[in-house]
mmCIF file of C-alpha atoms in Angstrom:
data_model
loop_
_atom_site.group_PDB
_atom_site.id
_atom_site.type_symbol
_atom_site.label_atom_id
_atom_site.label_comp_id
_atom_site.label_asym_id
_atom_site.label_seq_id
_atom_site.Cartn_x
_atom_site.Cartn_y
_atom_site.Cartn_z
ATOM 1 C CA UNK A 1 0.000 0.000 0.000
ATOM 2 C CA UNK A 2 2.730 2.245 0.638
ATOM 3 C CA UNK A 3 4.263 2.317 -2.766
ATOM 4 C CA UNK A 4 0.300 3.970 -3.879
ATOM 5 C CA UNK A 5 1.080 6.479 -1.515
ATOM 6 C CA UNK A 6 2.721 9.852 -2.367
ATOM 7 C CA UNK A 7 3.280 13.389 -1.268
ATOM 8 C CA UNK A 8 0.723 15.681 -1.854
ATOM 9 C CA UNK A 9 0.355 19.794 -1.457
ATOM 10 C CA UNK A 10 -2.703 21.770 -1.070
ATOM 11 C CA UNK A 11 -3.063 25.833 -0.421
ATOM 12 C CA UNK A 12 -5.356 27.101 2.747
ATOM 13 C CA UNK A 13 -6.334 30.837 2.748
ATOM 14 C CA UNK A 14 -7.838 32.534 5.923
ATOM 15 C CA UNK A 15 -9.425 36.295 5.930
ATOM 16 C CA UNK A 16 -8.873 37.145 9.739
ATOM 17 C CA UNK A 17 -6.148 35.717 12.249
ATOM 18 C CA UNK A 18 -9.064 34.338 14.398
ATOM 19 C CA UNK A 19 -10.550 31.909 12.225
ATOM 20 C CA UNK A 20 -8.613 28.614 10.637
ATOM 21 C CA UNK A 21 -7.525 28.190 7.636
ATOM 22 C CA UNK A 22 -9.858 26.452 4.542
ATOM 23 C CA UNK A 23 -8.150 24.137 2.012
ATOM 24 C CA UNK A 24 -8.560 25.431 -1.650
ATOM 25 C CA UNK A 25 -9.602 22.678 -3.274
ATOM 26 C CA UNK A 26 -6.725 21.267 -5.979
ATOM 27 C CA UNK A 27 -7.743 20.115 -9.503
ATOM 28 C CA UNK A 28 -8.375 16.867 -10.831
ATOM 29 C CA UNK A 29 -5.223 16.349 -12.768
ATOM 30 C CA UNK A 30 -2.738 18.283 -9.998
ATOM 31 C CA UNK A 31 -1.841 19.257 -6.506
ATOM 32 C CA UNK A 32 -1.036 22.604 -6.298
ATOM 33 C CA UNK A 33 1.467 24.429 -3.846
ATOM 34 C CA UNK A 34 3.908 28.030 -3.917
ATOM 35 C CA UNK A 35 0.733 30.327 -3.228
ATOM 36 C CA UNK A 36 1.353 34.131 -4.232
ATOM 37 C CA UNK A 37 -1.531 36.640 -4.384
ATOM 38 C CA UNK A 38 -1.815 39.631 -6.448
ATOM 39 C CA UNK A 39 -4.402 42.289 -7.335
ATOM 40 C CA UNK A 40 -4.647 42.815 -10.922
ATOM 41 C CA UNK A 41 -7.120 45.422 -12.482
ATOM 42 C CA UNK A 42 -9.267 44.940 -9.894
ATOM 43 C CA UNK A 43 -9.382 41.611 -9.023
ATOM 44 C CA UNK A 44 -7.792 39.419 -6.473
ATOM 45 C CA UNK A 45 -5.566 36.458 -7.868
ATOM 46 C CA UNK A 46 -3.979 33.537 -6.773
ATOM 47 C CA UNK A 47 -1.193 31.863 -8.515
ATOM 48 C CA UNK A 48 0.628 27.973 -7.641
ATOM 49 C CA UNK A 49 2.506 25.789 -8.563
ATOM 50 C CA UNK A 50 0.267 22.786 -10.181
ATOM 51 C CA UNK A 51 1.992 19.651 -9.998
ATOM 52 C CA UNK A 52 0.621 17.279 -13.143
ATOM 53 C CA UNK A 53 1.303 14.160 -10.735
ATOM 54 C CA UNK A 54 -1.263 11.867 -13.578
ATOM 55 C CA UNK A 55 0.812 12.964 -16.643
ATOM 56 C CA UNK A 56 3.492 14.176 -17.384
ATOM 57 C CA UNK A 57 4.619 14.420 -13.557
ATOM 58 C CA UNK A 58 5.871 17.843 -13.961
ATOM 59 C CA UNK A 59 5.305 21.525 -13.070
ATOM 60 C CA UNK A 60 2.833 24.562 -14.419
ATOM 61 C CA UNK A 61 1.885 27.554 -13.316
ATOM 62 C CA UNK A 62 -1.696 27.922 -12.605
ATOM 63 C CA UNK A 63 -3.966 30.435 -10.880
ATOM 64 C CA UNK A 64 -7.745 30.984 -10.095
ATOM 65 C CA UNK A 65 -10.007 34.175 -8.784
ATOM 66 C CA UNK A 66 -10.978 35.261 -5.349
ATOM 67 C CA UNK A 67 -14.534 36.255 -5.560
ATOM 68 C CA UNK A 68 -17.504 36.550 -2.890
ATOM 69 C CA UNK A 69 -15.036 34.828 0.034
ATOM 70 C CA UNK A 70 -13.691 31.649 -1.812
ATOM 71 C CA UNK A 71 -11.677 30.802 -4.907
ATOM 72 C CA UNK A 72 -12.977 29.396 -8.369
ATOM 73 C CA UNK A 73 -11.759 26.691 -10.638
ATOM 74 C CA UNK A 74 -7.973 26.341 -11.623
ATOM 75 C CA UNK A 75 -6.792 27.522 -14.460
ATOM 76 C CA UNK A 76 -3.549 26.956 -16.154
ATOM 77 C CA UNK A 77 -1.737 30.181 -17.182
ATOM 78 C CA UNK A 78 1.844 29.495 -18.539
ATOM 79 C CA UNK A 79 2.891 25.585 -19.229
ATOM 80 C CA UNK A 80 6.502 25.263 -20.581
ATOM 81 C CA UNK A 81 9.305 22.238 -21.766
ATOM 82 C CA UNK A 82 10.699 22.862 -18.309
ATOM 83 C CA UNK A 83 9.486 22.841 -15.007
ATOM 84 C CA UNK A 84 7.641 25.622 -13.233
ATOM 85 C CA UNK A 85 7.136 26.514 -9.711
ATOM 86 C CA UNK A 86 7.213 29.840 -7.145
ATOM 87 C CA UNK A 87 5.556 31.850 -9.438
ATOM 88 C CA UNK A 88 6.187 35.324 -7.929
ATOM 89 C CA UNK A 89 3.757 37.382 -9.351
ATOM 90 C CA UNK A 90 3.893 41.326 -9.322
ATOM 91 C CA UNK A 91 2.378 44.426 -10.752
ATOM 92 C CA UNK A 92 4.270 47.311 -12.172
ATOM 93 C CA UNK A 93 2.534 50.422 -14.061
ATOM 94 C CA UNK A 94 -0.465 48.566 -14.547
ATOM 95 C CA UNK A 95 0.787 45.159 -16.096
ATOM 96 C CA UNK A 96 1.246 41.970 -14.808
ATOM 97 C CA UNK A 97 4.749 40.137 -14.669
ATOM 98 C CA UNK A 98 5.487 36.889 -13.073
ATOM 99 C CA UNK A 99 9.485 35.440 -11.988
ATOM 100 C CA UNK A 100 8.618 31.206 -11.496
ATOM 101 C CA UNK A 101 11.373 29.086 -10.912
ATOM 102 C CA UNK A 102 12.440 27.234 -13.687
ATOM 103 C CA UNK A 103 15.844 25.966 -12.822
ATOM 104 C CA UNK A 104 15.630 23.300 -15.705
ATOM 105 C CA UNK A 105 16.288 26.377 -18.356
ATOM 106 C CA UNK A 106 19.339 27.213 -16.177
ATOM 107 C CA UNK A 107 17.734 30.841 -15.658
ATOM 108 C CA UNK A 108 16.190 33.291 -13.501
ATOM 109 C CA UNK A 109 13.766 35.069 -16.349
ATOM 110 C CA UNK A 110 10.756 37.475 -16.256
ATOM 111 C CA UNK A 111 8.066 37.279 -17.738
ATOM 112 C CA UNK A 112 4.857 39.738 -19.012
ATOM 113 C CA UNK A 113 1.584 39.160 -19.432
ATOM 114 C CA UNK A 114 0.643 39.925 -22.939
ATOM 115 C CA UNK A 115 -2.697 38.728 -23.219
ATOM 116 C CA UNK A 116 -5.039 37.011 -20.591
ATOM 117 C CA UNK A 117 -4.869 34.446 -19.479
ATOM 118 C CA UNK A 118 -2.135 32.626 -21.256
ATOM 119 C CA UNK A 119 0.087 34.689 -23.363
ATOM 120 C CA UNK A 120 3.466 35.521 -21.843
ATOM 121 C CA UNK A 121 6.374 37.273 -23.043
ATOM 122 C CA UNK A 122 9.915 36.889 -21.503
ATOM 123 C CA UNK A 123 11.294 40.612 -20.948
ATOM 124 C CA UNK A 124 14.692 39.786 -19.280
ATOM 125 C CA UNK A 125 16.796 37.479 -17.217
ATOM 126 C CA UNK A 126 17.911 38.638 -14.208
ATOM 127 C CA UNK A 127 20.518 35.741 -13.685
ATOM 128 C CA UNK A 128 21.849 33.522 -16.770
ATOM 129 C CA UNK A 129 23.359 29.943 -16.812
ATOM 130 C CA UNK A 130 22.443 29.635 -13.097
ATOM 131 C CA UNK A 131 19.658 27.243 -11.620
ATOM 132 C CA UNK A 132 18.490 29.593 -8.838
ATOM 133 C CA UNK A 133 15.193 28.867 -7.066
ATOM 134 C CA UNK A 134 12.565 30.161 -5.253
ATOM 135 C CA UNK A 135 13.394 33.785 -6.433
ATOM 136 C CA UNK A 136 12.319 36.694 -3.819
ATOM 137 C CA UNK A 137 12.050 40.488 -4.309
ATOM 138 C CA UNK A 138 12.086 43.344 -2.107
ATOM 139 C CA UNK A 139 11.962 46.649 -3.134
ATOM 140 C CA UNK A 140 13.369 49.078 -0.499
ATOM 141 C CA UNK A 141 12.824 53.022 -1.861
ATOM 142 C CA UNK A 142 14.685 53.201 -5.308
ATOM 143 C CA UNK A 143 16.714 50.158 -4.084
ATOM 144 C CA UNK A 144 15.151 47.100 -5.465
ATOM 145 C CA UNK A 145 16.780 43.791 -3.811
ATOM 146 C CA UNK A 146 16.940 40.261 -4.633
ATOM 147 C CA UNK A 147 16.926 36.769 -3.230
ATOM 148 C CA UNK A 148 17.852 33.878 -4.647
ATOM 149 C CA UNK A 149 18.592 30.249 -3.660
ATOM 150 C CA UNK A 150 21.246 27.932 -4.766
ATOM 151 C CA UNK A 151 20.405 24.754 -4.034
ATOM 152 C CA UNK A 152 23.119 21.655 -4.209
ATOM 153 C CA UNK A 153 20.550 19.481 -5.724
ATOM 154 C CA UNK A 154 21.774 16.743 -3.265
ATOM 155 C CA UNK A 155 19.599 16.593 -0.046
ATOM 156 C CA UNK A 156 18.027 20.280 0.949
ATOM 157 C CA UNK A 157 21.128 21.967 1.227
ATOM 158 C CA UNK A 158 22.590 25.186 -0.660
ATOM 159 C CA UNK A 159 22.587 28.356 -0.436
ATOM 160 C CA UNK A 160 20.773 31.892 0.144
ATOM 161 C CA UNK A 161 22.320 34.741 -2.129
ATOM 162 C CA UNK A 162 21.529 38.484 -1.992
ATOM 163 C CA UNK A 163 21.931 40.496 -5.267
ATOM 164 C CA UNK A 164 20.992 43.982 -5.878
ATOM 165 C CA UNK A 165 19.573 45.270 -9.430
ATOM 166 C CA UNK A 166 21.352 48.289 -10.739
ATOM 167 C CA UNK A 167 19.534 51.500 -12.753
ATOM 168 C CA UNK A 168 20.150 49.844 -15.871
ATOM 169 C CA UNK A 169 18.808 46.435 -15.103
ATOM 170 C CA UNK A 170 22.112 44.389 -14.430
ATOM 171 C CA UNK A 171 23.035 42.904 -11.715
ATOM 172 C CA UNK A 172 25.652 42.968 -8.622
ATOM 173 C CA UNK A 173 27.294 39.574 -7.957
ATOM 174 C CA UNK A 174 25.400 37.442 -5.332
ATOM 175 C CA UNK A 175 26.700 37.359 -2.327
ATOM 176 C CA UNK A 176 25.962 34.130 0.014
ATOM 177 C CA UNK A 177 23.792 34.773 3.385
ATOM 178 C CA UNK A 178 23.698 31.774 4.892
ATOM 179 C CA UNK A 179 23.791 28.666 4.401
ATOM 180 C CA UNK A 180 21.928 27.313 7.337
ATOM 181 C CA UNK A 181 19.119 24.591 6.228
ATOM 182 C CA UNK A 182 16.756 25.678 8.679
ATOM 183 C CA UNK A 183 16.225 29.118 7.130
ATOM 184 C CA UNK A 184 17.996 29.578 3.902
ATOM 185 C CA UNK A 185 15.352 28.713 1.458
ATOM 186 C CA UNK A 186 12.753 31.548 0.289
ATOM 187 C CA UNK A 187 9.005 30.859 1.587
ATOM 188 C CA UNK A 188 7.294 33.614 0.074
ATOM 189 C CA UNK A 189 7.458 37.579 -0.439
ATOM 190 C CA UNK A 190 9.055 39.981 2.259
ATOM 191 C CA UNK A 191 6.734 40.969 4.791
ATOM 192 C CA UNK A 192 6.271 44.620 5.963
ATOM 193 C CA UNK A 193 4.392 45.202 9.167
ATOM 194 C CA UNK A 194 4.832 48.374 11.642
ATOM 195 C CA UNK A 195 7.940 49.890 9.495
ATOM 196 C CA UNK A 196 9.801 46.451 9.941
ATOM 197 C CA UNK A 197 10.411 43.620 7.151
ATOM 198 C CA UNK A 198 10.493 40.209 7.200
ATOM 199 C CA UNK A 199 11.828 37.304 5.305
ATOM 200 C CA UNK A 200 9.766 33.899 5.281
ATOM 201 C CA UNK A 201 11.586 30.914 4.757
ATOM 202 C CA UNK A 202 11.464 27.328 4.901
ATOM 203 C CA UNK A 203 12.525 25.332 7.600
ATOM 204 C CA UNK A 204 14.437 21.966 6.261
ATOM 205 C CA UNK A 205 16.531 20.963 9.202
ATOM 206 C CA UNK A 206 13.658 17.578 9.549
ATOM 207 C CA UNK A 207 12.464 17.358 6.031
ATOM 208 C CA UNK A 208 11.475 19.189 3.319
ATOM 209 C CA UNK A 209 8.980 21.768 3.777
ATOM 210 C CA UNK A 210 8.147 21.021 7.440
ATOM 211 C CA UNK A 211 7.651 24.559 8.454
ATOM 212 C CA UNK A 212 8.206 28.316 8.054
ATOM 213 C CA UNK A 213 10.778 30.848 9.586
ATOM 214 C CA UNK A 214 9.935 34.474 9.876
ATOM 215 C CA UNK A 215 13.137 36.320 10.335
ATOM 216 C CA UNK A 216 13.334 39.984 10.883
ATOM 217 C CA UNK A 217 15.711 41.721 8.730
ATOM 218 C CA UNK A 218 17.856 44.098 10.709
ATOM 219 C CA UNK A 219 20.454 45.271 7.626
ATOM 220 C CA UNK A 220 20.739 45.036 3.956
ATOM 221 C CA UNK A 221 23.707 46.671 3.450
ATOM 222 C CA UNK A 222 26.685 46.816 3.844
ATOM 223 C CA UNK A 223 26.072 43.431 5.590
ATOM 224 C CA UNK A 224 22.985 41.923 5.738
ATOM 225 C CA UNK A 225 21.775 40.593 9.312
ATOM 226 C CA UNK A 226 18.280 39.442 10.721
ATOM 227 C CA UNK A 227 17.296 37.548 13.222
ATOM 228 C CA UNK A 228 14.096 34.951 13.801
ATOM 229 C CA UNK A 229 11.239 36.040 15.289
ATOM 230 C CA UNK A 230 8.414 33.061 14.816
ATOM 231 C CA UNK A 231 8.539 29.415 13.724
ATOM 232 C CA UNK A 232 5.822 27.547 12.673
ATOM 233 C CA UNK A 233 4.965 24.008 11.988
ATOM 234 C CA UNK A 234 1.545 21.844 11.087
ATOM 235 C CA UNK A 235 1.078 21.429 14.889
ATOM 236 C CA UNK A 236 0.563 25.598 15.120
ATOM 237 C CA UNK A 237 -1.989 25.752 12.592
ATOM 238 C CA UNK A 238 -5.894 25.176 12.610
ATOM 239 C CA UNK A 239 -6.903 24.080 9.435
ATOM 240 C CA UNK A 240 -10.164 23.146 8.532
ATOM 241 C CA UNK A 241 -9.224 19.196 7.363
ATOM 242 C CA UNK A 242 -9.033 15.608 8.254
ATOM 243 C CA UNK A 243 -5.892 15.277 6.604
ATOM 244 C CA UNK A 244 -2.210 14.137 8.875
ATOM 245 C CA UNK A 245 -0.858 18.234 7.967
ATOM 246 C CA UNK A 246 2.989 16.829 7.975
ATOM 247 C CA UNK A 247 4.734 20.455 6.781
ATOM 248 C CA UNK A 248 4.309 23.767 5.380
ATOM 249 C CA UNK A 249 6.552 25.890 3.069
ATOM 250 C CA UNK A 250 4.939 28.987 1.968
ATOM 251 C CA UNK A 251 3.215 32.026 3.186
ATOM 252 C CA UNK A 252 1.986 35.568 0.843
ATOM 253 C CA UNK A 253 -0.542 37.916 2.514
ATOM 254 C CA UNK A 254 -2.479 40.465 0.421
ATOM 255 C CA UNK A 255 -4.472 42.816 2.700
ATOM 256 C CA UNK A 256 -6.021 40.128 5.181
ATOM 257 C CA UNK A 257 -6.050 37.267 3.305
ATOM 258 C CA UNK A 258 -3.540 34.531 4.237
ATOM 259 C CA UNK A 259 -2.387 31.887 2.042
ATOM 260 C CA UNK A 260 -0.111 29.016 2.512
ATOM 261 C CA UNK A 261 0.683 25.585 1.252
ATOM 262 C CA UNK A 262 0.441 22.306 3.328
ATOM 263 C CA UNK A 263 1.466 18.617 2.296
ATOM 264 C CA UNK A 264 0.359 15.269 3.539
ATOM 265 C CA UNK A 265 0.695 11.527 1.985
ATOM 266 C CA UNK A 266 -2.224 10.809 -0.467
ATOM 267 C CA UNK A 267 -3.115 6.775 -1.810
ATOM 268 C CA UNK A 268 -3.080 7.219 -5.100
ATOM 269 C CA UNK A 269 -3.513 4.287 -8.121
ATOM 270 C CA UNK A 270 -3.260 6.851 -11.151
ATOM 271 C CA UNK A 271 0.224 8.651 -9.498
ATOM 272 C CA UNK A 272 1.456 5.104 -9.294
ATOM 273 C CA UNK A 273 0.952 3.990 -12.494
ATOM 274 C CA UNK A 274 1.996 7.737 -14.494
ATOM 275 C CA UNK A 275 5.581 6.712 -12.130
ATOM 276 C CA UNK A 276 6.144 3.867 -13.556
ATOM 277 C CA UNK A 277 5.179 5.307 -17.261
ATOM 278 C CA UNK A 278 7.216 8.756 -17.521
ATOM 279 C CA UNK A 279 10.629 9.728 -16.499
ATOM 280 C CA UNK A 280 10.901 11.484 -13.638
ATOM 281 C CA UNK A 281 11.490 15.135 -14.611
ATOM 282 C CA UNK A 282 13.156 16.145 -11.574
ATOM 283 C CA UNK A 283 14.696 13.900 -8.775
ATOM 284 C CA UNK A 284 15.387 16.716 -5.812
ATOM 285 C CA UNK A 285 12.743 18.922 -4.772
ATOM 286 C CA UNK A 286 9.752 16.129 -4.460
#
């Protein structure tokens, strides 16, 4: 029975801290995880990860629509030859661009939205011939700062860079932060509460994805520091489920609503069997 079984992620959103979080339910074909939320002309967003466990076992971006206190049907929104994850979505001067991980095309691009809901254009690379992950932004006044992770691709180890992008779009070398398992890894965007910011990450010192860091960030440059402030794991949440919650590994906030992504083991026949018919498209991060 245990080969049928296989790790599964699934996002829960919450409107106010007092009540627990509600699973948004995945799609047929996918599990979907890497929540980020955006408002785009005057809608509420959210965009994941989808995870085609029953095909092709590999990763597209998807998102679906926050309307009247619940989200709608999945939709997918950019599929590529690679695969696609963290989809860090953000709005300048009125368009849409998204950053998603896709390590497999040894890049960190950006992309616009041309036309919805499907039609992207890449408009740069912000690191070349590099498989960075889980790519993070903050922008601090005219500074605009980036994250970056390098992983080893051999257990959950690597490494947390900090580049910054200059007026003309280039950018400084990296320089390593830390290396430190149990906070390196980006969880989701910077947070900004009471004129402070914090950094989410992902806490791997157990397994992958078993919880979240929140770190406060006490200098940029010349050196950057911060310190943690909160840990959390499945046993600190209340989520509205039946499901053994056995991590967590990403948290966005737009306004009051919360999202994050949990995974448990799910008995599955058809994830079996699409296994034992593709190649695996990546061995690491699953």
């Amino acid at each position: 029975m245990n080969k049928l079984r296989y790790m599964h992620w699934q996002i829960a959103y919450r409107t106010s801290k007092g009540e627990p979080f509600r699973l948004v339910n995945n799609p047929d074909y996918a599990w979907a995880a890497d929540p980020f939320l955006v408002e785009y002309k005057g809608r509420m967003y959210l965009f994941a990860e989808l995870f085609l466990y029953c095909s092709e076992r590999n990763g597209v971006i998807g998102y679906c629509v926050y309307e009247d206190g619940r989200f709608g049907e999945w939709q997918v929104t950019m599929d590529e030859h690679w695969h696609l994850s963290y989809p860090n979505v953000f709005v300048r001067d009125g368009e849409l661009f998204m950053c998603p991980e896709s390590w497999q095309k040894n890049e960190v691009g950006i992309y616009r939205l041309v036309q919805f809901p499907d039609k992207w254009e890449q408009t740069g690379c912000l690191f070349c011939n590099a498989r960075y992950v889980d790519t993070t932004f903050l922008q601090q006044g005219e500074e605009r700062y980036i994250f970056t992770f390098a992983p080893t691709f051999s257990g959950d180890e690597g490494e947390l860079l900090l580049a910054k992008e200059r007026a003309d779009g280039t950018m400084t070398e990296p320089v390593v932060i830390t290396r430190d398992v149990g906070t390196a890894r980006p969880g989701g965007n910077i947070l900004r509460r009471n004129g402070r910011l914090y950094r989410v990450s992902q806490d791997c010192r157990n397994s992958y994805g078993a919880g979240l860091v929140f770190s406060e960030i006490d200098s940029l440059e010349p050196v950057y520091k911060e310190h943690a402030v909160k840990r959390i794991s499945p046993k600190n949440l209340r989520i509205e489920t039946e499901k053994k919650i056995l991590g967590v590994h990403t948290y966005n906030r737009l306004g009051g609503l919360e999202v994050i992504d949990v995974k448990y083991y799910q008995p599955t026949l058809a994830e079996y069997l699409a296994s034992r018919r593709t190649r695996r498209v990546f061995v690491n991060k699953y």
